[in-house]
PDB file of C-alpha atoms in Angstrom:
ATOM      1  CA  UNK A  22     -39.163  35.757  -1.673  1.00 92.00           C
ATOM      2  CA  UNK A  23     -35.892  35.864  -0.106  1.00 92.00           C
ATOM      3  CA  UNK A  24     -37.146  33.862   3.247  1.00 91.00           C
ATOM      4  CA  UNK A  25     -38.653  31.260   1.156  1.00 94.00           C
ATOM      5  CA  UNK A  26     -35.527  30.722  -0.744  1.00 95.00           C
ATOM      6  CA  UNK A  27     -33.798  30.620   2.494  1.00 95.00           C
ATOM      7  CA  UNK A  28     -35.837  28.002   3.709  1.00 96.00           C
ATOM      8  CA  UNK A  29     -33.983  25.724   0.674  1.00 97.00           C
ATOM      9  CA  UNK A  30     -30.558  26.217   1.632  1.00 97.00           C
ATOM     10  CA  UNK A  31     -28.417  23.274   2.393  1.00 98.00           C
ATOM     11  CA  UNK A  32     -25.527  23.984   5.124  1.00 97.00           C
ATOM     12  CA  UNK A  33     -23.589  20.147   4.248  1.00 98.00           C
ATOM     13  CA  UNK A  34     -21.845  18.683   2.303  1.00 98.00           C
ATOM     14  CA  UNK A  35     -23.846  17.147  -0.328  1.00 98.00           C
ATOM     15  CA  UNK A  36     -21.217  15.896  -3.026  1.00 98.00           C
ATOM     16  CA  UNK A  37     -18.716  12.695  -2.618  1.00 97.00           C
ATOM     17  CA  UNK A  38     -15.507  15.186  -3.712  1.00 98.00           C
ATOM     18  CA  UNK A  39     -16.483  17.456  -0.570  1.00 98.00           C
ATOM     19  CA  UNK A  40     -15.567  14.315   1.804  1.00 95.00           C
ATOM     20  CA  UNK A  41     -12.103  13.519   0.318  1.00 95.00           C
ATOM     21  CA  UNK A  42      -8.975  15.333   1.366  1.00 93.00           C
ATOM     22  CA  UNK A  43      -7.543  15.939  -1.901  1.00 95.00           C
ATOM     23  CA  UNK A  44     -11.235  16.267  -3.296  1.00 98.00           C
ATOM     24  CA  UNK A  45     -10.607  13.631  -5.839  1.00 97.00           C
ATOM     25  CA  UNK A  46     -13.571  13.544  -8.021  1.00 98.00           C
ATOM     26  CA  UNK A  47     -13.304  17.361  -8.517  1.00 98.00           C
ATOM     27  CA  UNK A  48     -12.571  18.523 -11.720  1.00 98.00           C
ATOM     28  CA  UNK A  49     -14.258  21.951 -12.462  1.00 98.00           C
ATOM     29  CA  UNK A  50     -14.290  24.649  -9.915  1.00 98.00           C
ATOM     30  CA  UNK A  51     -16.521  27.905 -11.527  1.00 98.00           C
ATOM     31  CA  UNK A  52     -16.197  31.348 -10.194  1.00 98.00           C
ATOM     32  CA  UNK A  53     -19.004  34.268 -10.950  1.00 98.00           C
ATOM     33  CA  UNK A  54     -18.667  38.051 -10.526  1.00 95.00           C
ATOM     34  CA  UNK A  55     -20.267  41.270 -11.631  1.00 94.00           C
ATOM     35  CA  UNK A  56     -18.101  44.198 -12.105  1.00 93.00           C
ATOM     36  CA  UNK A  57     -19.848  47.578 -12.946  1.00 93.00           C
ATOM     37  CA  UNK A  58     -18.003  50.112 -15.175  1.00 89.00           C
ATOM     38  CA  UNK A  59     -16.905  53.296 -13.253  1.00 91.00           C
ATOM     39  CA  UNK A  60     -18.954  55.719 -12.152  1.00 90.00           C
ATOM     40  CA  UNK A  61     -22.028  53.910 -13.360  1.00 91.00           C
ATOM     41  CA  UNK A  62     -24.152  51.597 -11.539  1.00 89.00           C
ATOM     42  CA  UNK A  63     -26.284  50.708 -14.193  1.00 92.00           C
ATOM     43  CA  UNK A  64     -23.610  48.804 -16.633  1.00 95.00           C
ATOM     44  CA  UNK A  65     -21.753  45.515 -15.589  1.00 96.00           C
ATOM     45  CA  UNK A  66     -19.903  42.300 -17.004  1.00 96.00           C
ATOM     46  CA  UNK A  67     -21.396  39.501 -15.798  1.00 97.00           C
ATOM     47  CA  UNK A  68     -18.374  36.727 -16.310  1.00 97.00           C
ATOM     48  CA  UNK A  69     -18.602  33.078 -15.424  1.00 98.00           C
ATOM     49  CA  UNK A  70     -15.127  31.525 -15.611  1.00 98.00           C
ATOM     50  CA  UNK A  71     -14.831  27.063 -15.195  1.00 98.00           C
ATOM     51  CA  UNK A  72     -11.537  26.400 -14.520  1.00 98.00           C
ATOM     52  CA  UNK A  73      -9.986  22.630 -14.248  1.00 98.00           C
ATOM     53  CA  UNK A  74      -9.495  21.187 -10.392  1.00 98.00           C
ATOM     54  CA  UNK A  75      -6.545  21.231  -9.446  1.00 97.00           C
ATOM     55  CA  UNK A  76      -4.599  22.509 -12.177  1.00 98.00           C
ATOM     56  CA  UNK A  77      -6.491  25.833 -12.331  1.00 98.00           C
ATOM     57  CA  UNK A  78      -6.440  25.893 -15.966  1.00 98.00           C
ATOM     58  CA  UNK A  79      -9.012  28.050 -17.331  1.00 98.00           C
ATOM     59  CA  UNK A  80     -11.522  25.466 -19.365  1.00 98.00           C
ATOM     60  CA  UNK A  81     -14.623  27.896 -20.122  1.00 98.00           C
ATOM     61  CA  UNK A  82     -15.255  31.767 -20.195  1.00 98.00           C
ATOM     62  CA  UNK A  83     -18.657  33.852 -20.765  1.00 97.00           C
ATOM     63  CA  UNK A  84     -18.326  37.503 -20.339  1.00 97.00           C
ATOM     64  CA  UNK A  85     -21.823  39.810 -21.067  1.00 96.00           C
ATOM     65  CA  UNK A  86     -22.350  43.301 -20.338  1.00 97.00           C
ATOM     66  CA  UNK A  87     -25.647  43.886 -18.567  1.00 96.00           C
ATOM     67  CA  UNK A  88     -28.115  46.484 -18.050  1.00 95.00           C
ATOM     68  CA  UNK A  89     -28.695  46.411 -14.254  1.00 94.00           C
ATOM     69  CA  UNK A  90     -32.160  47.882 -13.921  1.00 91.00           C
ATOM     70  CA  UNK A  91     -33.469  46.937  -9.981  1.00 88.00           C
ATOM     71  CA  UNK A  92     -32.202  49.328  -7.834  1.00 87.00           C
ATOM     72  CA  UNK A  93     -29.416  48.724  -5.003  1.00 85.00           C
ATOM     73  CA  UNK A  94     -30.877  47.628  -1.785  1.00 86.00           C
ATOM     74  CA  UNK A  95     -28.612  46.614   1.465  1.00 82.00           C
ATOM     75  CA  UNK A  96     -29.260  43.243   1.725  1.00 84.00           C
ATOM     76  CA  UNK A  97     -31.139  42.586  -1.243  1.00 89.00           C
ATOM     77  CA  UNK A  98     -28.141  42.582  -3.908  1.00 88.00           C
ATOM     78  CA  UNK A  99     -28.678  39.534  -5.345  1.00 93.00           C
ATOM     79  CA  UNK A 100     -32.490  40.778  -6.836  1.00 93.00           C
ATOM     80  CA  UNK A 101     -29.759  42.999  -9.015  1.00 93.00           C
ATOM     81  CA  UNK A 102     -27.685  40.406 -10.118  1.00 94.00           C
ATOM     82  CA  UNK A 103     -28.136  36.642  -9.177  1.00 96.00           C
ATOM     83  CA  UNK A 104     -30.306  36.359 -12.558  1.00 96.00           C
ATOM     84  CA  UNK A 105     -27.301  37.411 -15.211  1.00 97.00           C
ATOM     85  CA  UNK A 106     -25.275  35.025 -13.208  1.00 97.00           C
ATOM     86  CA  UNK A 107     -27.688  32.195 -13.736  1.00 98.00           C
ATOM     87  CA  UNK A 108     -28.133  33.122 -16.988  1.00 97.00           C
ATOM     88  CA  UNK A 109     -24.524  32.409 -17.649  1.00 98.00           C
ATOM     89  CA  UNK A 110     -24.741  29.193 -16.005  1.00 98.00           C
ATOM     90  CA  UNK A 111     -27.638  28.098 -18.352  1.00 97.00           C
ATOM     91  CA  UNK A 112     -26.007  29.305 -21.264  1.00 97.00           C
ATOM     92  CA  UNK A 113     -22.970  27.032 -20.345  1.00 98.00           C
ATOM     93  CA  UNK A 114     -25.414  24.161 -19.784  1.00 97.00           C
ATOM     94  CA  UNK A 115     -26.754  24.791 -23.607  1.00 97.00           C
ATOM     95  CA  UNK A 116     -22.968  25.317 -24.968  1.00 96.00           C
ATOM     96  CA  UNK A 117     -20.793  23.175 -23.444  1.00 97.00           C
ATOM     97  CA  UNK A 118     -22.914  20.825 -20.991  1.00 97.00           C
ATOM     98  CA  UNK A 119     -19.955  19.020 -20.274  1.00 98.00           C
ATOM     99  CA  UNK A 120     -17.889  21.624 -18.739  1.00 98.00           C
ATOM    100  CA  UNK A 121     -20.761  22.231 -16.101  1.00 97.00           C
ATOM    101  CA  UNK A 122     -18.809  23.203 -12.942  1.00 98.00           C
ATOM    102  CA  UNK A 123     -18.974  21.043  -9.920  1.00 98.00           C
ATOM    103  CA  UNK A 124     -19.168  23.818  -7.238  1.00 98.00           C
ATOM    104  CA  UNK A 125     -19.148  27.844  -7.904  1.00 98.00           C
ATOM    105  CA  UNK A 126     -17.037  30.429  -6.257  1.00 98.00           C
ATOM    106  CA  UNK A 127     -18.933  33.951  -5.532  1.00 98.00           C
ATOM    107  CA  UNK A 128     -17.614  37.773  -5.345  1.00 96.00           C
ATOM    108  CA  UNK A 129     -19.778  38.133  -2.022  1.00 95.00           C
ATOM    109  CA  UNK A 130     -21.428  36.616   0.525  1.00 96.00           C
ATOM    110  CA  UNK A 131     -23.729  33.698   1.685  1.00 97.00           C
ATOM    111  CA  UNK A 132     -24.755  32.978   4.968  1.00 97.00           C
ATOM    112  CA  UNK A 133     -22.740  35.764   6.385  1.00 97.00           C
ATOM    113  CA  UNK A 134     -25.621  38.009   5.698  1.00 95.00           C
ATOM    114  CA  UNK A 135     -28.046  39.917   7.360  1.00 90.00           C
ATOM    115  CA  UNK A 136     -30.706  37.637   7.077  1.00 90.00           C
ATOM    116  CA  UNK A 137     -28.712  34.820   6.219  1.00 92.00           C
ATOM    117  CA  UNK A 138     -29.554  34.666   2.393  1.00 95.00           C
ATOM    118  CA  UNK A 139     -26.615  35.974   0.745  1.00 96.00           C
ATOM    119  CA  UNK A 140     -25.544  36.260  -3.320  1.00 96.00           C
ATOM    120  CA  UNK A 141     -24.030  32.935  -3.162  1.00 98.00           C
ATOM    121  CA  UNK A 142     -27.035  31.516  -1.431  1.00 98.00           C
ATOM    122  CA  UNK A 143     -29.329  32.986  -3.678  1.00 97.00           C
ATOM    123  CA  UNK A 144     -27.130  31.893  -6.428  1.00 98.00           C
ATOM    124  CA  UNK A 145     -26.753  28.225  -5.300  1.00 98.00           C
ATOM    125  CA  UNK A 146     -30.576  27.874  -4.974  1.00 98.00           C
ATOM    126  CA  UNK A 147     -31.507  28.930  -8.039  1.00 97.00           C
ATOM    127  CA  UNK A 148     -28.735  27.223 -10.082  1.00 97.00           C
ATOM    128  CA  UNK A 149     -28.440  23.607  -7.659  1.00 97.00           C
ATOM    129  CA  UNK A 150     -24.909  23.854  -7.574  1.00 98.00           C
ATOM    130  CA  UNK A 151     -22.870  23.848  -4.619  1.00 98.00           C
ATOM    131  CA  UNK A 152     -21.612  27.821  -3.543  1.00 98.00           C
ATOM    132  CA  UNK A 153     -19.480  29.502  -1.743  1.00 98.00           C
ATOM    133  CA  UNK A 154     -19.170  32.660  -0.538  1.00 98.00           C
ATOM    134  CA  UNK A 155     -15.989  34.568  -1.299  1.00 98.00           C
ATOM    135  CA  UNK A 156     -15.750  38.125   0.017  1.00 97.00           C
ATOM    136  CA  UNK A 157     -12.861  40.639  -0.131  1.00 96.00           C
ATOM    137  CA  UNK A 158     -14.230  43.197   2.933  1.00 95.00           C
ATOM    138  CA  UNK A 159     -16.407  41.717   6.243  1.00 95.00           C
ATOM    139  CA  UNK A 160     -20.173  42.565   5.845  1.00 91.00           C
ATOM    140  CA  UNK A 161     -21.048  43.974   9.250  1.00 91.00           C
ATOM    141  CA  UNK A 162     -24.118  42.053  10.838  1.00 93.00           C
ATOM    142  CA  UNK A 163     -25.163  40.304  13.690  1.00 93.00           C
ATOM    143  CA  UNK A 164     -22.368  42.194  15.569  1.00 93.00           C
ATOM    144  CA  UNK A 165     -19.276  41.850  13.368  1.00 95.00           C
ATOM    145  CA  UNK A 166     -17.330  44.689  13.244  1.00 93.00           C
ATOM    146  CA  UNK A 167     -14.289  45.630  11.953  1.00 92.00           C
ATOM    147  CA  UNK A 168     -13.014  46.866  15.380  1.00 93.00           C
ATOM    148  CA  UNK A 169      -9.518  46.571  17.316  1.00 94.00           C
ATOM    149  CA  UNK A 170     -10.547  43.122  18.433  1.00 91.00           C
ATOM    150  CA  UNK A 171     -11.319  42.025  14.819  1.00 94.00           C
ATOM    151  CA  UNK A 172      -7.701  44.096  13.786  1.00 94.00           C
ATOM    152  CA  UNK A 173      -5.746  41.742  16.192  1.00 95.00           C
ATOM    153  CA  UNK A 174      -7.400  38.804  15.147  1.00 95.00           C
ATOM    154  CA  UNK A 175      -6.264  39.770  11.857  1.00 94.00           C
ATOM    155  CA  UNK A 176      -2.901  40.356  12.329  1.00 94.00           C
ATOM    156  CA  UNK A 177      -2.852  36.413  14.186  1.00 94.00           C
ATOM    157  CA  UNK A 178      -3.172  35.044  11.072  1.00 95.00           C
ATOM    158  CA  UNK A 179       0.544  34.655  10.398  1.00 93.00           C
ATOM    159  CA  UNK A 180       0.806  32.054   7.554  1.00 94.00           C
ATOM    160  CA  UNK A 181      -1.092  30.952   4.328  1.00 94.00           C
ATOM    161  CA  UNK A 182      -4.361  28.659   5.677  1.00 96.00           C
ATOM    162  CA  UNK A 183      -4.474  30.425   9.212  1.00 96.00           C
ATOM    163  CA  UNK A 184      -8.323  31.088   9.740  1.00 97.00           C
ATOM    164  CA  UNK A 185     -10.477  32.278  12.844  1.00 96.00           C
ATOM    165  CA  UNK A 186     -14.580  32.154  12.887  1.00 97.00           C
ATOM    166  CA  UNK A 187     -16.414  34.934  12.495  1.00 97.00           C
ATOM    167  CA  UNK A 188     -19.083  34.499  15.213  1.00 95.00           C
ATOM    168  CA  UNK A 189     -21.984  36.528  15.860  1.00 92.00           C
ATOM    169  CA  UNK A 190     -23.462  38.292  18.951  1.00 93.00           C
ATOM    170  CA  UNK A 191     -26.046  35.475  18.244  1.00 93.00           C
ATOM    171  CA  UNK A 192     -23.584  32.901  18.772  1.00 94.00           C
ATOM    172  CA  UNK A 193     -23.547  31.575  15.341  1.00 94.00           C
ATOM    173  CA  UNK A 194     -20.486  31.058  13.327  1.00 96.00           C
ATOM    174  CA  UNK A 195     -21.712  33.057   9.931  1.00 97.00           C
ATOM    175  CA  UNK A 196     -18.195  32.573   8.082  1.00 98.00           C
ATOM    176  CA  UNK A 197     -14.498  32.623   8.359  1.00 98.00           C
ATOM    177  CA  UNK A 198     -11.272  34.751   7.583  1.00 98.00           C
ATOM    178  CA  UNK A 199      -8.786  32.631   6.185  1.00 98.00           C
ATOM    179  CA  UNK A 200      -4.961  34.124   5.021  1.00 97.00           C
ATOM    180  CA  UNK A 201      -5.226  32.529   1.433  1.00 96.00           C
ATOM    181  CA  UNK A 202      -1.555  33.549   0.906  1.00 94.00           C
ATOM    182  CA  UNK A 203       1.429  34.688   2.057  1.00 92.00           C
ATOM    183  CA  UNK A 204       1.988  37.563   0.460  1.00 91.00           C
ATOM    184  CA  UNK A 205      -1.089  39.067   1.752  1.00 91.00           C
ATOM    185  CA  UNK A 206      -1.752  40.029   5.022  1.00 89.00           C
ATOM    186  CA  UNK A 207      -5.723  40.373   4.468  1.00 94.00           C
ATOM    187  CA  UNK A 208      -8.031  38.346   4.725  1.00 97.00           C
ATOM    188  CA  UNK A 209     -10.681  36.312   2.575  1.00 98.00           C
ATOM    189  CA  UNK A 210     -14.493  36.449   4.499  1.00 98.00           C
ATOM    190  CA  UNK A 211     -15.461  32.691   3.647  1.00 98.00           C
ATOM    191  CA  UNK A 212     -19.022  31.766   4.151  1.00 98.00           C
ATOM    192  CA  UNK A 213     -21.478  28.659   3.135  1.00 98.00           C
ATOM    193  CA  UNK A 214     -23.904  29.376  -0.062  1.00 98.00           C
ATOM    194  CA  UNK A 215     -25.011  26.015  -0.432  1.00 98.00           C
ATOM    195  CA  UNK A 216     -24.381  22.300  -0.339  1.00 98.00           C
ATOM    196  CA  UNK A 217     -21.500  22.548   1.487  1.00 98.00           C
ATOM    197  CA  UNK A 218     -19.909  22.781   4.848  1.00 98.00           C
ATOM    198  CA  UNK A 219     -18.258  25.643   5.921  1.00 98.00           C
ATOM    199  CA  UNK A 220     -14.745  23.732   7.118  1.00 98.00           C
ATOM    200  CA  UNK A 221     -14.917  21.980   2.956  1.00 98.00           C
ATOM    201  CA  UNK A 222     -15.620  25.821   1.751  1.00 98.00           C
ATOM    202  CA  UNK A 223     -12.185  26.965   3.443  1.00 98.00           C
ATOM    203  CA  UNK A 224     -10.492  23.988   2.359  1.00 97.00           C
ATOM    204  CA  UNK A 225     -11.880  24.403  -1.304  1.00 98.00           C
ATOM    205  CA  UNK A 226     -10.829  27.844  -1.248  1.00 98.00           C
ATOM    206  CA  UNK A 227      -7.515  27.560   0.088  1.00 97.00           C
ATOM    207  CA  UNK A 228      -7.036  24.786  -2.887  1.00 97.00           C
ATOM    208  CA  UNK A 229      -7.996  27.361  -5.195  1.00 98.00           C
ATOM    209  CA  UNK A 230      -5.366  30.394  -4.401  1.00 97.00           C
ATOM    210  CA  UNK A 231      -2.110  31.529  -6.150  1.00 95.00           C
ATOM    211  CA  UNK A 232      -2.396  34.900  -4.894  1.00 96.00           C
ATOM    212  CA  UNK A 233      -5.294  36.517  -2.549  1.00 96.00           C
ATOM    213  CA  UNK A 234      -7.779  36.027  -4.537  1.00 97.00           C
ATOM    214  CA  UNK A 235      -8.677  32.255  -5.631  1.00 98.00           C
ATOM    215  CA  UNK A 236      -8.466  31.401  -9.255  1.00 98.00           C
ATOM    216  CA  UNK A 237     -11.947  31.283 -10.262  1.00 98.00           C
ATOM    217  CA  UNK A 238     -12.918  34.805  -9.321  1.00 97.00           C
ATOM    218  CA  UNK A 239      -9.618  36.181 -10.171  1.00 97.00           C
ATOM    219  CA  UNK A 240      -9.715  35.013 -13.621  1.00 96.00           C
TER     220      UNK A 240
END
């Protein structure tokens, strides 16, 4: 299943926002998450926020606790929860049609991802809309580790918007670290979900942060 949804992934930009500096023409920027209660793997919020673009005004909240029943898997989260996330985005599209975001934020990954198929992937297939991958901590594949070299690389990033690529032993740039601000010294692990380029996913992102963490996951 997973390498036939791979197989639809789009790597470019797809939208006429993604090619403007300022993306004018964006107006809703969506972030998705699922936090599990502690100390139990089996209960979680799904929340969808929209907020507006580039005011970062929040425009649209769902919040549902779930019942997570597949089990965890490496590699395989998004069986667990890609389908309460596109639930939320299809209740949206019944409630409030037009506040349907333009692109979604995700707490995890995308191609960065051991078989390149990450949550945002998976999430941007399903749902058509543009992703992004959004994580806090670097998934370790295709030779990324978080080793002295990756340390030092770290501690280059000396202002808000500084980035390096995340390259694999494959050659492939699967993502990239990007200060989103200056009051924190670590990074964001920025990688393509779908129907966008990875240089317009940094750029989005960077658009989208007050603190660490960009508005539409924070919220």
């Amino acid at each position: 299943k997973q390498t036939q949804l791979r197989a639809c992934v789009v790597e470019e930009d797809t939208e006429e926002w993604q090619e403007d500096p300022d993306f004018t023409g964006l107006e809703r920027v969506g972030g998705v998450d699922l936090s599990y209660t502690k100390g139990d793997d089996t209960t979680a919020c799904a929340s969808l926020v929209v907020l507006s673009f580039p005011a970062l005004e929040v425009l649209y909240e769902d919040y549902q606790m779930v019942a997570v029943n597949a089990p965890y898997v490496s590699g395989f989260l998004a069986f667990r929860e890609v389908p309460f996330l596109v639930e939320a985005v299809q209740r949206l599209q019944q409630k409030e049609p037009r506040l349907k975001p333009q692109v979604l934020l995700v707490d995890g990954n995308g191609l960065l991802h051991h078989r390149g198929f990450g949550v945002a992937c998976h999430l941007g297939v399903l749902t058509d809309l543009p992703c992004i991958g959004v994580a806090k901590n670097l998934l370790q594949v295709d030779g990324l580790v978080k080793d002295e070299l990756h340390r030092e690389q770290i501690r280059s990033l000396q202002k808000e918007g500084d980035t390096f690529p995340l390259m694999g032993t494959s050659g492939r740039v699967l993502g990239m670290a990007l200060r989103s601000c200056s009051n924190s010294s670590k990074p964001l692990y920025i990688s393509v979900g779908h129907k966008v380029c990875l240089e317009t996913a940094v750029r989005l992102v960077k658009s989208c942060c007050k603190y660490r963490i960009p508005e539409p996951i924070r919220q």
